[in-house]
Every structure is written in C-alpha cells, then in structure tokens.
Amino acid sequence: MIHAMDEVTHYTCPHCGETIQLAVDPSAGDHQRYIEDCPVCCNPNDLTITFDEDGYATATAEPGNT
C-alpha cells in the first residue's frame, strides 16, 4: 500500500493534448474514477486513477460528457 499522501502522476488531455500533472490521494482507494476539467482548455475529462501493488499511480483520461 502507498504511504505518501501527496502522490503525483500525469495524464494527457484528450481534448487539447497537453500533459497535465495531477495530485492523487491513495487513501481514496486503489481504483478511482471522477470527472475533472482540464486546467488548460477547461473541457471535462473522465479520469481513471489506478495504483499498482508497489503504490505507483497511473492516470488515464477520456473525454467527459459536456
């Protein structure tokens, strides 16, 4: 399990192509999904955050509903 509470990962916005740095909270579970607007283009992204057995976070983004 992860011990650091301010883990950081990145994803690529499917709308504008920018790489976005994302702070994640491992205490919310090993698999998380939520909608968050891109800080660059303001379009909604459907984010999926997963943590592997070593505690490393991976984020993927799909276009969210507008």
mmCIF file of C-alpha atoms in Angstrom:
data_model
loop_
_atom_site.group_PDB
_atom_site.id
_atom_site.type_symbol
_atom_site.label_atom_id
_atom_site.label_comp_id
_atom_site.label_asym_id
_atom_site.label_seq_id
_atom_site.Cartn_x
_atom_site.Cartn_y
_atom_site.Cartn_z
ATOM 1 C CA MET A 1 0.000 0.000 0.000
ATOM 2 C CA ILE A 2 1.059 3.595 -0.572
ATOM 3 C CA HIS A 3 2.330 5.641 2.334
ATOM 4 C CA ALA A 4 2.769 9.075 0.725
ATOM 5 C CA MET A 5 -0.405 11.161 0.721
ATOM 6 C CA ASP A 6 0.670 13.618 -1.965
ATOM 7 C CA GLU A 7 1.472 11.246 -4.829
ATOM 8 C CA VAL A 8 1.726 12.897 -8.255
ATOM 9 C CA THR A 9 1.053 11.422 -11.684
ATOM 10 C CA HIS A 10 0.360 12.772 -15.194
ATOM 11 C CA TYR A 11 -2.218 12.313 -17.928
ATOM 12 C CA THR A 12 -2.688 13.657 -21.442
ATOM 13 C CA CYS A 13 -5.822 15.693 -22.032
ATOM 14 C CA PRO A 14 -7.792 14.045 -24.856
ATOM 15 C CA HIS A 15 -9.147 17.457 -25.916
ATOM 16 C CA CYS A 16 -6.022 19.630 -26.206
ATOM 17 C CA GLY A 17 -3.155 17.122 -25.952
ATOM 18 C CA GLU A 18 -1.454 18.854 -23.025
ATOM 19 C CA THR A 19 0.280 16.756 -20.358
ATOM 20 C CA ILE A 20 -1.375 17.541 -17.028
ATOM 21 C CA GLN A 21 0.219 16.975 -13.615
ATOM 22 C CA LEU A 22 -2.271 15.527 -11.163
ATOM 23 C CA ALA A 23 -2.022 15.155 -7.388
ATOM 24 C CA VAL A 24 -3.728 11.930 -6.309
ATOM 25 C CA ASP A 25 -4.876 10.672 -2.924
ATOM 26 C CA PRO A 26 -4.098 6.982 -2.392
ATOM 27 C CA SER A 27 -6.320 6.876 0.694
ATOM 28 C CA ALA A 28 -9.365 7.064 -1.644
ATOM 29 C CA GLY A 29 -8.678 3.534 -2.909
ATOM 30 C CA ASP A 30 -6.624 1.630 -5.462
ATOM 31 C CA HIS A 31 -9.079 2.391 -8.281
ATOM 32 C CA GLN A 32 -10.627 5.853 -8.596
ATOM 33 C CA ARG A 33 -12.767 7.465 -11.275
ATOM 34 C CA TYR A 34 -14.051 11.025 -11.489
ATOM 35 C CA ILE A 35 -14.649 13.972 -13.835
ATOM 36 C CA GLU A 36 -12.269 16.928 -13.715
ATOM 37 C CA ASP A 37 -11.902 19.863 -16.089
ATOM 38 C CA CYS A 38 -8.588 20.287 -17.899
ATOM 39 C CA PRO A 39 -6.746 23.267 -16.378
ATOM 40 C CA VAL A 40 -5.546 24.275 -19.866
ATOM 41 C CA CYS A 41 -8.605 24.002 -22.144
ATOM 42 C CA CYS A 42 -11.372 23.705 -19.476
ATOM 43 C CA ASN A 43 -13.010 20.675 -21.149
ATOM 44 C CA PRO A 44 -14.191 17.832 -18.894
ATOM 45 C CA ASN A 45 -12.073 14.699 -18.606
ATOM 46 C CA ASP A 46 -13.243 11.339 -17.280
ATOM 47 C CA LEU A 47 -10.191 10.343 -15.223
ATOM 48 C CA THR A 48 -9.312 6.844 -14.069
ATOM 49 C CA ILE A 49 -6.575 6.552 -11.442
ATOM 50 C CA THR A 50 -5.125 3.174 -10.516
ATOM 51 C CA PHE A 51 -2.396 2.248 -8.066
ATOM 52 C CA ASP A 52 -0.234 -0.822 -8.652
ATOM 53 C CA GLU A 53 0.942 -3.201 -5.915
ATOM 54 C CA ASP A 54 4.046 -1.043 -5.377
ATOM 55 C CA GLY A 55 1.926 2.081 -4.883
ATOM 56 C CA TYR A 56 2.662 3.829 -8.172
ATOM 57 C CA ALA A 57 -0.238 5.789 -9.641
ATOM 58 C CA THR A 58 -1.301 5.721 -13.286
ATOM 59 C CA ALA A 59 -3.867 8.121 -14.714
ATOM 60 C CA THR A 60 -5.800 7.845 -17.974
ATOM 61 C CA ALA A 61 -8.268 10.348 -19.393
ATOM 62 C CA GLU A 62 -11.168 10.088 -21.811
ATOM 63 C CA PRO A 63 -13.379 12.940 -22.962
ATOM 64 C CA GLY A 64 -16.044 13.623 -20.338
ATOM 65 C CA ASN A 65 -19.636 14.463 -21.105
ATOM 66 C CA THR A 66 -20.142 18.129 -21.870
#
